[in-house]
Amino acid sequence: DDNPFLKSSFEQQFIAGLTYSFLYNEMIDALDEHQFFVNANLDVAGNILDLLSNGETPKKFLGMEFAQYARIDTDLRYHFNFAPEQTLATRLFAGIGIPYGNSDVMPYSRQFYAGGPYSVRAFPI
């Protein structure tokens, strides 16, 4: 209750959108000197529902507020095999999520996070 930003990210929302993905994988041949991997995703939600809704705010679909956001992320990997059993492996993962229109914050299920299932958290897995 003290943090409205945090509270609104946990509110129930209807999410309807499209996800576009691009995958390029050159890491099949382990003997190649240079290997690249790219996985890019674009997730856009709420635009069709926004067109179909009436002018009331907050806009609703089936009696529930719907989320509007754009989220893009990319996973880049490069392996340099400089000897038969020696490889320099690099990785960059980056992304951004932008709520707009009917949303002030990204839905909790679409937010980025650090850690994994064994990280310190305030609730069980």
Tab-separated table of C-alpha atoms in Angstrom:
chain	number	residue	atom	x	y	z
A	1	ASP	CA	0.000	0.000	0.000
A	2	ASP	CA	2.940	2.362	0.603
A	3	ASN	CA	4.301	1.909	-2.929
A	4	PRO	CA	1.616	2.478	-5.610
A	5	PHE	CA	4.022	1.517	-8.424
A	6	LEU	CA	4.702	-1.884	-6.853
A	7	LYS	CA	1.039	-2.387	-5.963
A	8	SER	CA	-0.158	-1.685	-9.521
A	9	SER	CA	2.328	-4.170	-11.012
A	10	PHE	CA	0.574	-6.975	-9.066
A	11	GLU	CA	-2.999	-5.998	-10.025
A	12	GLN	CA	-4.948	-8.422	-12.157
A	13	GLN	CA	-4.876	-7.484	-15.849
A	14	PHE	CA	-5.963	-9.032	-19.114
A	15	ILE	CA	-3.016	-9.421	-21.523
A	16	ALA	CA	-3.722	-9.860	-25.245
A	17	GLY	CA	-0.915	-9.283	-27.687
A	18	LEU	CA	1.459	-10.518	-30.321
A	19	THR	CA	5.028	-11.728	-30.005
A	20	TYR	CA	7.503	-11.602	-32.873
A	21	SER	CA	10.692	-13.661	-32.610
A	22	PHE	CA	13.881	-13.864	-34.657
A	23	LEU	CA	16.397	-16.675	-34.140
A	24	TYR	CA	19.771	-17.045	-35.858
A	25	ASN	CA	21.996	-19.925	-34.767
A	26	GLU	CA	25.480	-20.504	-36.148
A	27	MET	CA	26.616	-22.666	-33.205
A	28	ILE	CA	25.845	-26.010	-34.805
A	29	ASP	CA	29.360	-26.755	-36.068
A	30	ALA	CA	31.656	-26.871	-33.017
A	31	LEU	CA	34.754	-26.684	-35.257
A	32	ASP	CA	33.949	-23.228	-36.687
A	33	GLU	CA	36.352	-20.562	-35.454
A	34	HIS	CA	33.640	-17.880	-35.116
A	35	GLN	CA	30.149	-18.818	-33.939
A	36	PHE	CA	27.205	-16.408	-33.539
A	37	PHE	CA	23.789	-16.762	-31.935
A	38	VAL	CA	21.021	-14.131	-31.918
A	39	ASN	CA	17.578	-14.436	-30.349
A	40	ALA	CA	15.442	-11.275	-30.520
A	41	ASN	CA	11.833	-10.867	-29.366
A	42	LEU	CA	9.259	-8.094	-29.686
A	43	ASP	CA	6.120	-8.359	-27.544
A	44	VAL	CA	3.309	-5.815	-28.098
A	45	ALA	CA	0.037	-6.032	-26.149
A	46	GLY	CA	-3.295	-4.257	-25.862
A	47	ASN	CA	-3.506	-2.365	-29.146
A	48	ILE	CA	-6.384	-4.314	-30.706
A	49	LEU	CA	-8.349	-4.151	-27.447
A	50	ASP	CA	-7.691	-0.412	-27.325
A	51	LEU	CA	-9.276	-0.009	-30.771
A	52	LEU	CA	-12.332	-2.043	-29.724
A	53	SER	CA	-12.892	-0.365	-26.354
A	54	ASN	CA	-15.047	2.641	-25.624
A	55	GLY	CA	-13.588	5.935	-24.374
A	56	GLU	CA	-13.891	5.222	-20.625
A	57	THR	CA	-10.731	5.145	-18.528
A	58	PRO	CA	-9.428	2.782	-17.396
A	59	LYS	CA	-10.386	0.812	-20.485
A	60	LYS	CA	-11.736	-2.694	-19.885
A	61	PHE	CA	-12.288	-5.943	-21.774
A	62	LEU	CA	-14.752	-8.495	-20.340
A	63	GLY	CA	-14.921	-6.347	-17.190
A	64	MET	CA	-11.165	-6.487	-16.576
A	65	GLU	CA	-8.548	-3.819	-17.233
A	66	PHE	CA	-6.168	-4.789	-20.014
A	67	ALA	CA	-2.460	-4.129	-20.258
A	68	GLN	CA	-0.796	-2.078	-22.971
A	69	TYR	CA	2.954	-2.311	-23.372
A	70	ALA	CA	5.840	-2.943	-25.736
A	71	ARG	CA	8.737	-5.162	-24.694
A	72	ILE	CA	11.865	-5.970	-26.672
A	73	ASP	CA	14.755	-8.205	-25.669
A	74	THR	CA	17.753	-9.744	-27.346
A	75	ASP	CA	20.220	-12.491	-26.470
A	76	LEU	CA	23.549	-12.216	-28.317
A	77	ARG	CA	26.275	-14.859	-28.053
A	78	TYR	CA	29.673	-15.130	-29.687
A	79	HIS	CA	32.136	-17.990	-29.360
A	80	PHE	CA	35.719	-17.697	-30.574
A	81	ASN	CA	37.422	-21.080	-30.882
A	82	PHE	CA	41.120	-20.182	-30.871
A	83	ALA	CA	42.460	-23.699	-30.156
A	84	PRO	CA	41.030	-27.247	-30.454
A	85	GLU	CA	39.874	-27.332	-26.831
A	86	GLN	CA	39.881	-23.622	-25.957
A	87	THR	CA	36.962	-21.277	-26.538
A	88	LEU	CA	36.259	-17.718	-25.514
A	89	ALA	CA	32.508	-17.471	-24.919
A	90	THR	CA	30.666	-14.150	-24.579
A	91	ARG	CA	27.009	-13.328	-24.007
A	92	LEU	CA	24.915	-10.175	-23.815
A	93	PHE	CA	21.262	-10.162	-22.800
A	94	ALA	CA	19.434	-6.841	-22.858
A	95	GLY	CA	15.860	-5.657	-23.013
A	96	ILE	CA	13.407	-2.904	-22.241
A	97	GLY	CA	9.704	-2.816	-21.473
A	98	ILE	CA	7.582	0.297	-21.922
A	99	PRO	CA	4.019	0.522	-20.596
A	100	TYR	CA	1.721	2.997	-22.326
A	101	GLY	CA	-1.939	3.840	-22.867
A	102	ASN	CA	-4.003	1.832	-20.393
A	103	SER	CA	-0.971	0.811	-18.257
A	104	ASP	CA	1.275	2.752	-15.898
A	105	VAL	CA	3.594	-0.199	-15.201
A	106	MET	CA	4.498	-3.455	-16.927
A	107	PRO	CA	2.441	-6.477	-15.800
A	108	TYR	CA	4.348	-8.545	-13.255
A	109	SER	CA	4.531	-11.569	-15.580
A	110	ARG	CA	6.216	-9.460	-18.295
A	111	GLN	CA	8.748	-7.609	-16.127
A	112	PHE	CA	12.453	-8.398	-16.346
A	113	TYR	CA	14.097	-9.993	-13.328
A	114	ALA	CA	17.545	-10.869	-12.071
A	115	GLY	CA	18.291	-14.256	-10.592
A	116	GLY	CA	16.402	-17.482	-10.951
A	117	PRO	CA	14.437	-20.094	-9.027
A	118	TYR	CA	17.031	-20.246	-6.238
A	119	SER	CA	17.333	-16.498	-5.670
A	120	VAL	CA	16.303	-14.839	-2.437
A	121	ARG	CA	12.641	-13.859	-2.666
A	122	ALA	CA	9.718	-13.034	-0.412
A	123	PHE	CA	7.487	-15.883	-1.634
A	124	PRO	CA	7.898	-19.573	-2.514
A	125	ILE	CA	8.510	-20.769	-6.089
